[in-house]
Amino acid sequence: MDFGLVLQTDPPASQVVSLMKRAERNGFRYGWTFDSAVLWQEPFVIYSQILANTQKLTVGPMVTNPGTRTWEVTASTFATLNDMYGNRTVCGIGRGDSAMRVAGRAPNTLARLGEAIEVIRDLAEGREAEVDGKPLRIPWVKDGKLPVWMAAYGPKALALAGQKADGFILQLADPYLTEWMIKAVRQAAAEAGRDPASIRICVAAPAYVGEDLAHARDQCRWFGGMVGNHVADLVSRYGEHSSMVPEELTEYVKARQGYDYSHHGRAGNPSADFVPDEIVDRFCLLGPAEAHIEKLRALRELGVDQFALYDMHDAREATIDAYGADVIPSLR
């Protein structure tokens, strides 16, 4: 199992770079960041510094979207980083939540997302692609490589990930839901004539190592609020008791009263007050290192290739070090 570190690009950027260097020293192989231009600093500028200050870390957004940058710009940016530092980038992509909504736009359609996945990958790897009806190719790209991993929850999005993406990002660590969603992605891949085993599976969730469970829950409750945005969309689209979406995912958002993006992804987010302890425990990894190892082994058995650790709480360095000392060696 691989491990990734997920950060917001809060200033100063030097702190983001420092934490990524610390992660690599502790055995993490991926460095991910949020991508929302209004809420945080521009990640692609910071990726250049992360790549320059690490040796093997693969970096990318968790997640970008097809709406905030034109596709040829996204592809060229990845290709430039790869040309400078050797194919060490990955494109995490989704419909767009905070990046689109904070700017007053609706998330992208799945049709647009599916088209963007193919176009961005083709352009970044030096192939011709059609953009707005015009054939384009980036002529200077040589031996480029850009895996595109898609974030998804709902049945249509899971199917799209199986049909077109190189990897699937699931932003929660509940074993039951993980199994259900991996099965949906792989079934869609098989139906599309792809090898289901070729799709990389990444589970992303907060982790907090320590004995004080109450404190850990309070530090990670924000995650249930963030996931609740996507779940609320699913409920509005498919209905409250749809057979297409498990109630294990949708039940907890009944008490949701809206969401303030100024606290997005942050400990103490008041918009996450509706999230019960049970959801925090299911969606996150909490407790002593042994509890993390046990849950990660269960996820690995379900086919998870990477655990990406959201590190937005008051013990960032300690969590990275605990994973390096105890958790990562036990899962490798």
Coordinates of N, CA, C and O in Angstrom, one line a residue, residues 186-318:
R186 N -15.2 -1.0 -10.7 CA -14.6 -2.1 -11.4 C -15.6 -2.8 -12.4 O -15.2 -3.2 -13.5
Q187 N -16.8 -2.8 -12.0 CA -17.9 -3.4 -12.9 C -18.0 -2.5 -14.1 O -18.1 -3.0 -15.2
A188 N -18.0 -1.2 -13.9 CA -18.1 -0.3 -15.1 C -16.9 -0.4 -16.0 O -17.0 -0.3 -17.2
A189 N -15.7 -0.6 -15.4 CA -14.5 -0.8 -16.2 C -14.6 -2.1 -17.1 O -14.3 -2.0 -18.2
A190 N -15.1 -3.1 -16.4 CA -15.2 -4.4 -17.2 C -16.2 -4.3 -18.3 O -16.0 -4.7 -19.4
E191 N -17.3 -3.6 -18.0 CA -18.4 -3.4 -19.1 C -17.9 -2.5 -20.2 O -18.4 -2.6 -21.3
A192 N -16.9 -1.6 -19.9 CA -16.3 -0.8 -20.9 C -15.1 -1.5 -21.7 O -14.5 -0.8 -22.5
G193 N -14.9 -2.7 -21.4 CA -13.8 -3.4 -22.0 C -12.4 -3.1 -21.4 O -11.4 -3.5 -22.1
R194 N -12.4 -2.6 -20.3 CA -11.1 -2.3 -19.6 C -10.7 -3.4 -18.6 O -11.6 -4.1 -18.1
D195 N -9.5 -3.4 -18.2 CA -9.1 -4.3 -17.2 C -9.4 -3.7 -15.8 O -8.8 -2.7 -15.5
P196 N -10.3 -4.2 -15.1 CA -10.7 -3.6 -13.8 C -9.5 -3.4 -12.8 O -9.5 -2.5 -12.0
A197 N -8.6 -4.4 -12.9 CA -7.5 -4.4 -11.9 C -6.5 -3.3 -12.3 O -5.6 -3.0 -11.4
S198 N -6.6 -2.7 -13.4 CA -5.6 -1.7 -13.8 C -5.9 -0.3 -13.2 O -5.1 0.6 -13.2
I199 N -7.1 -0.2 -12.6 CA -7.5 1.1 -12.0 C -7.0 1.2 -10.6 O -7.3 0.3 -9.8
R200 N -6.2 2.2 -10.3 CA -5.7 2.4 -9.0 C -6.8 2.9 -8.1 O -7.6 3.7 -8.4
I201 N -6.8 2.4 -6.8 CA -7.8 2.8 -5.9 C -7.2 3.6 -4.7 O -6.3 3.1 -4.0
C202 N -7.6 4.8 -4.5 CA -7.1 5.7 -3.4 C -8.2 6.0 -2.5 O -9.2 6.7 -2.9
V203 N -8.0 5.7 -1.2 CA -8.9 6.2 -0.2 C -8.3 7.4 0.5 O -7.1 7.3 0.9
A204 N -9.0 8.4 0.6 CA -8.5 9.7 1.2 C -9.4 10.1 2.4 O -10.6 10.1 2.3
A205 N -8.7 10.3 3.6 CA -9.5 10.6 4.8 C -8.6 11.2 5.8 O -7.4 10.9 5.8
P206 N -9.1 12.0 6.8 CA -8.3 12.4 7.9 C -7.8 11.3 8.8 O -8.5 10.3 9.0
A207 N -6.6 11.4 9.3 CA -6.1 10.5 10.3 C -5.5 11.3 11.4 O -4.8 12.3 11.3
Y208 N -5.8 10.8 12.7 CA -5.3 11.5 13.9 C -4.8 10.4 14.8 O -5.6 9.6 15.3
V209 N -3.5 10.3 15.1 CA -3.0 9.3 16.0 C -2.9 9.8 17.4 O -2.3 10.8 17.7
G210 N -3.5 9.1 18.3 CA -3.5 9.5 19.7 C -4.6 8.7 20.5 O -5.4 8.1 20.0
E211 N -4.5 8.8 21.8 CA -5.4 8.1 22.7 C -6.7 8.8 23.0 O -7.7 8.2 23.4
D212 N -6.7 10.2 22.9 CA -7.8 11.0 23.2 C -8.8 11.0 22.0 O -8.7 11.9 21.1
L213 N -9.7 10.1 22.0 CA -10.6 9.9 20.9 C -11.6 11.1 20.8 O -11.9 11.6 19.6
A214 N -12.0 11.7 21.9 CA -12.9 12.8 21.8 C -12.3 14.0 21.1 O -12.9 14.7 20.3
H215 N -11.0 14.3 21.5 CA -10.3 15.4 20.8 C -10.0 15.1 19.4 O -10.2 16.0 18.5
A216 N -9.7 13.8 19.0 CA -9.4 13.5 17.7 C -10.7 13.7 16.8 O -10.6 14.2 15.7
R217 N -11.8 13.2 17.4 CA -13.1 13.4 16.6 C -13.4 14.9 16.4 O -13.8 15.2 15.2
D218 N -13.2 15.7 17.4 CA -13.5 17.1 17.2 C -12.5 17.8 16.1 O -12.9 18.6 15.4
Q219 N -11.3 17.3 16.0 CA -10.3 17.8 15.1 C -10.6 17.3 13.7 O -10.2 18.0 12.7
C220 N -11.4 16.2 13.5 CA -11.6 15.6 12.2 C -13.1 15.7 11.8 O -13.4 15.3 10.7
R221 N -14.0 16.3 12.6 CA -15.4 16.3 12.3 C -15.7 17.1 11.0 O -16.7 16.9 10.3
W222 N -14.8 18.1 10.7 CA -15.0 18.9 9.5 C -15.1 18.0 8.2 O -15.8 18.4 7.3
F223 N -14.5 16.8 8.3 CA -14.5 16.0 7.1 C -15.9 15.5 6.8 O -16.3 15.4 5.6
G224 N -16.7 15.1 7.8 CA -18.1 14.7 7.6 C -18.9 15.8 6.9 O -19.8 15.6 6.1
G225 N -18.6 17.1 7.3 CA -19.3 18.2 6.7 C -18.9 18.4 5.2 O -19.7 18.7 4.4
M226 N -17.6 18.2 4.9 CA -17.2 18.3 3.6 C -17.8 17.2 2.7 O -18.3 17.5 1.6
V227 N -17.7 16.0 3.1 CA -18.4 14.9 2.4 C -19.9 15.1 2.3 O -20.5 14.8 1.2
G228 N -20.5 15.7 3.3 CA -21.9 16.0 3.3 C -22.3 16.9 2.1 O -23.5 16.8 1.6
N229 N -21.4 17.8 1.6 CA -21.8 18.5 0.4 C -22.1 17.6 -0.8 O -23.1 17.8 -1.5
H230 N -21.3 16.6 -1.0 CA -21.4 15.7 -2.1 C -22.6 14.8 -1.9 O -23.4 14.5 -2.8
V231 N -22.8 14.4 -0.6 CA -23.9 13.5 -0.3 C -25.2 14.2 -0.5 O -26.2 13.7 -1.0
A232 N -25.3 15.5 -0.1 CA -26.5 16.3 -0.3 C -26.9 16.4 -1.7 O -28.1 16.3 -2.1
D233 N -25.9 16.5 -2.6 CA -26.1 16.5 -4.0 C -26.7 15.2 -4.5 O -27.7 15.2 -5.3
L234 N -26.2 14.1 -4.0 CA -26.7 12.8 -4.3 C -28.2 12.6 -3.9 O -29.0 12.1 -4.6
V235 N -28.5 13.1 -2.7 CA -29.9 13.0 -2.2 C -30.8 13.8 -3.1 O -31.9 13.3 -3.4
S236 N -30.4 15.0 -3.4 CA -31.3 15.8 -4.3 C -31.4 15.2 -5.7 O -32.5 15.4 -6.3
R237 N -30.4 14.5 -6.1 CA -30.5 13.9 -7.5 C -31.3 12.6 -7.5 O -32.0 12.3 -8.4
Y238 N -31.0 11.7 -6.5 CA -31.5 10.3 -6.6 C -32.7 10.1 -5.6 O -33.3 9.0 -5.6
G239 N -32.9 11.0 -4.6 CA -33.9 10.8 -3.6 C -33.3 10.3 -2.3 O -32.2 9.8 -2.3
E240 N -34.1 10.5 -1.3 CA -33.6 10.2 0.1 C -33.4 8.7 0.3 O -32.5 8.3 1.1
H241 N -34.2 7.9 -0.3 CA -34.1 6.4 -0.1 C -33.9 5.7 -1.4 O -34.5 4.6 -1.6
S242 N -33.1 6.2 -2.2 CA -32.8 5.6 -3.5 C -32.0 4.3 -3.3 O -31.0 4.2 -2.5
S243 N -32.4 3.3 -4.1 CA -31.6 2.0 -4.0 C -30.2 2.2 -4.7 O -29.4 1.3 -4.6
M244 N -30.0 3.3 -5.4 CA -28.8 3.5 -6.2 C -27.7 4.0 -5.3 O -26.5 4.0 -5.7
V245 N -28.0 4.5 -4.1 CA -27.1 5.1 -3.2 C -27.3 4.5 -1.8 O -28.4 4.6 -1.3
P246 N -26.3 3.9 -1.2 CA -26.5 3.3 0.2 C -26.9 4.3 1.2 O -26.4 5.4 1.3
E247 N -27.8 3.9 2.1 CA -28.3 4.7 3.2 C -27.1 4.9 4.2 O -27.1 5.9 4.9
E248 N -26.2 4.0 4.2 CA -25.0 4.2 5.1 C -24.2 5.4 4.7 O -23.5 6.0 5.5
L249 N -24.4 5.9 3.5 CA -23.8 7.2 3.1 C -24.7 8.4 3.3 O -24.2 9.4 3.7
T250 N -26.0 8.2 3.0 CA -26.9 9.4 3.0 C -27.6 9.7 4.3 O -28.0 10.9 4.4
E251 N -27.8 8.8 5.2 CA -28.6 9.0 6.3 C -28.2 10.2 7.2 O -29.1 10.9 7.7
Y252 N -26.9 10.4 7.4 CA -26.5 11.4 8.3 C -26.7 12.8 7.9 O -26.6 13.7 8.7
V253 N -26.9 13.1 6.6 CA -27.1 14.5 6.2 C -28.4 15.1 6.4 O -28.7 16.2 6.1
K254 N -29.4 14.3 7.0 CA -30.7 14.8 7.2 C -30.7 16.0 8.1 O -31.5 16.9 8.0
A255 N -29.7 16.1 9.1 CA -29.7 17.3 10.0 C -28.8 18.4 9.4 O -28.6 19.4 10.1
R256 N -28.3 18.3 8.2 CA -27.5 19.3 7.6 C -28.3 20.6 7.4 O -29.4 20.5 6.8
Q257 N -27.7 21.7 7.7 CA -28.4 23.0 7.6 C -27.8 24.0 6.6 O -28.0 25.2 6.6
G258 N -26.9 23.5 5.7 CA -26.2 24.4 4.8 C -24.7 24.3 5.1 O -24.3 23.6 6.0
Y259 N -23.9 25.2 4.4 CA -22.5 25.0 4.5 C -21.8 26.4 4.2 O -22.2 27.0 3.2
D260 N -20.8 26.7 5.0 CA -20.1 28.0 4.9 C -18.7 27.6 4.4 O -17.9 27.0 5.2
Y261 N -18.3 27.9 3.2 CA -17.0 27.5 2.6 C -15.9 28.3 3.2 O -14.7 27.9 3.0
S262 N -16.1 29.3 4.0 CA -15.0 30.0 4.6 C -14.3 29.1 5.7 O -13.2 29.4 6.1
H263 N -15.0 28.1 6.1 CA -14.4 27.1 7.0 C -14.1 25.8 6.4 O -13.8 24.8 7.1
H264 N -14.1 25.7 5.1 CA -14.0 24.4 4.3 C -12.7 23.7 4.7 O -11.6 24.2 4.6
G265 N -12.9 22.4 5.1 CA -11.7 21.6 5.3 C -10.9 22.0 6.6 O -9.7 21.6 6.6
R266 N -11.5 22.7 7.5 CA -10.8 23.1 8.7 C -11.3 22.6 10.0 O -12.6 22.5 10.1
A267 N -10.5 22.2 10.9 CA -10.9 21.8 12.2 C -11.7 22.9 12.9 O -11.4 24.1 12.7
G268 N -12.8 22.5 13.6 CA -13.6 23.5 14.2 C -14.7 24.1 13.3 O -15.4 25.0 13.7
N269 N -14.8 23.5 12.1 CA -15.8 24.1 11.1 C -17.2 24.0 11.7 O -17.7 22.9 12.0
P270 N -17.9 25.1 12.0 CA -19.2 25.1 12.6 C -20.3 24.5 11.7 O -21.3 24.1 12.2
S271 N -20.0 24.4 10.4 CA -20.9 23.8 9.4 C -20.9 22.3 9.5 O -21.7 21.6 8.8
A272 N -20.1 21.7 10.4 CA -20.0 20.3 10.6 C -20.6 19.8 11.9 O -20.4 18.7 12.3
D273 N -21.3 20.7 12.6 CA -21.9 20.4 13.9 C -22.9 19.2 13.8 O -23.1 18.5 14.8
F274 N -23.5 19.0 12.6 CA -24.5 18.0 12.5 C -23.9 16.6 12.4 O -24.6 15.6 12.4
V275 N -22.6 16.5 12.2 CA -21.9 15.2 12.0 C -21.7 14.5 13.3 O -21.0 14.9 14.2
P276 N -22.4 13.3 13.4 CA -22.3 12.5 14.7 C -20.9 11.8 14.8 O -20.2 11.6 13.8
D277 N -20.6 11.4 16.0 CA -19.3 10.7 16.3 C -19.2 9.5 15.5 O -18.1 9.1 15.0
E278 N -20.3 8.8 15.3 CA -20.3 7.5 14.5 C -19.8 7.7 13.1 O -19.0 6.9 12.6
I279 N -20.2 8.8 12.5 CA -19.7 9.1 11.1 C -18.2 9.5 11.1 O -17.5 9.0 10.2
V280 N -17.8 10.2 12.1 CA -16.4 10.6 12.2 C -15.5 9.3 12.3 O -14.5 9.1 11.6
D281 N -16.0 8.4 13.2 CA -15.3 7.1 13.4 C -15.3 6.3 12.1 O -14.2 5.6 11.8
R282 N -16.4 6.3 11.4 CA -16.4 5.5 10.2 C -15.6 6.0 9.0 O -14.9 5.3 8.3
F283 N -15.7 7.4 8.9 CA -15.1 8.0 7.7 C -13.6 8.3 7.9 O -12.9 8.4 6.9
C284 N -13.1 8.4 9.1 CA -11.7 8.8 9.4 C -10.9 7.6 10.1 O -11.5 6.5 10.3
L285 N -9.7 7.9 10.3 CA -8.8 6.9 11.1 C -8.4 7.6 12.3 O -7.6 8.6 12.3
L286 N -8.8 7.1 13.5 CA -8.6 7.7 14.8 C -8.0 6.7 15.8 O -8.2 5.5 15.6
G287 N -7.4 7.2 16.8 CA -6.9 6.3 17.9 C -5.4 6.0 17.8 O -4.7 6.6 17.0
P288 N -5.0 5.0 18.6 CA -3.6 4.7 18.6 C -3.1 4.1 17.2 O -4.0 3.7 16.4
A289 N -1.9 4.0 17.0 CA -1.4 3.5 15.7 C -1.9 2.2 15.3 O -2.2 1.9 14.1
E290 N -2.1 1.3 16.3 CA -2.6 -0.1 16.1 C -4.0 0.0 15.4 O -4.3 -0.9 14.6
A291 N -4.8 0.9 15.8 CA -6.2 1.0 15.3 C -6.1 1.4 13.8 O -6.9 1.0 13.0
H292 N -5.2 2.3 13.5 CA -5.0 2.7 12.1 C -4.5 1.6 11.2 O -5.0 1.3 10.1
I293 N -3.6 0.8 11.8 CA -3.0 -0.3 11.0 C -4.1 -1.4 10.7 O -4.2 -1.9 9.6
E294 N -4.9 -1.6 11.7 CA -6.0 -2.6 11.6 C -7.0 -2.2 10.5 O -7.4 -3.0 9.6
K295 N -7.4 -0.9 10.5 CA -8.4 -0.4 9.5 C -7.7 -0.4 8.1 O -8.4 -0.8 7.1
L296 N -6.5 0.0 8.0 CA -5.8 0.1 6.7 C -5.6 -1.3 6.1 O -5.7 -1.5 4.9
R297 N -5.4 -2.3 7.0 CA -5.3 -3.7 6.5 C -6.6 -4.1 5.9 O -6.6 -4.8 4.9
A298 N -7.7 -3.8 6.6 CA -9.0 -4.1 6.0 C -9.3 -3.5 4.7 O -9.8 -4.1 3.8
L299 N -8.9 -2.2 4.6 CA -9.0 -1.5 3.3 C -8.2 -2.1 2.2 O -8.6 -2.2 1.1
R300 N -7.0 -2.5 2.6 CA -6.1 -3.1 1.6 C -6.7 -4.4 1.1 O -6.6 -4.7 -0.1
E301 N -7.3 -5.1 1.9 CA -7.9 -6.4 1.5 C -9.1 -6.1 0.5 O -9.4 -7.0 -0.3
L302 N -9.7 -5.0 0.6 CA -10.8 -4.6 -0.3 C -10.2 -4.1 -1.7 O -11.0 -3.9 -2.6
G303 N -8.9 -4.0 -1.8 CA -8.3 -3.5 -3.0 C -7.8 -2.1 -3.1 O -7.4 -1.6 -4.1
V304 N -7.7 -1.5 -1.9 CA -7.2 -0.1 -1.8 C -5.7 -0.1 -2.0 O -4.9 -0.8 -1.3
D305 N -5.2 0.7 -3.0 CA -3.8 0.7 -3.3 C -3.0 1.9 -2.6 O -1.8 1.8 -2.3
Q306 N -3.8 2.9 -2.2 CA -3.1 4.1 -1.5 C -4.1 4.6 -0.5 O -5.3 4.7 -0.7
F307 N -3.5 5.0 0.7 CA -4.3 5.8 1.6 C -3.7 7.2 1.6 O -2.5 7.4 1.9
A308 N -4.5 8.2 1.3 CA -4.1 9.6 1.3 C -4.6 10.3 2.6 O -5.8 10.3 2.8
L309 N -3.7 10.7 3.4 CA -4.0 11.2 4.7 C -4.3 12.7 4.7 O -3.4 13.5 4.5
Y310 N -5.5 13.1 5.0 CA -5.8 14.5 5.2 C -5.2 15.0 6.5 O -5.5 14.4 7.6
D311 N -4.4 16.0 6.5 CA -3.6 16.4 7.7 C -4.0 17.8 8.1 O -3.1 18.6 8.4
M312 N -5.3 18.1 8.2 CA -5.7 19.4 8.6 C -6.3 19.3 10.0 O -7.5 19.2 10.2
H313 N -5.4 19.4 11.0 CA -5.7 19.4 12.4 C -4.6 19.9 13.2 O -3.6 20.4 12.6
D314 N -4.6 19.8 14.5 CA -3.6 20.4 15.4 C -2.4 19.5 15.6 O -1.5 19.8 16.5
A315 N -2.2 18.4 14.9 CA -1.1 17.5 15.2 C -0.5 17.0 13.8 O -0.3 15.8 13.6
R316 N -0.3 18.0 12.9 CA 0.2 17.6 11.6 C 1.5 16.9 11.6 O 1.6 15.8 11.0
E317 N 2.5 17.5 12.2 CA 3.8 16.9 12.2 C 3.8 15.5 13.0 O 4.4 14.6 12.5
A318 N 3.1 15.5 14.1 CA 3.1 14.3 14.9 C 2.4 13.2 14.2 O 2.9 12.0 14.3

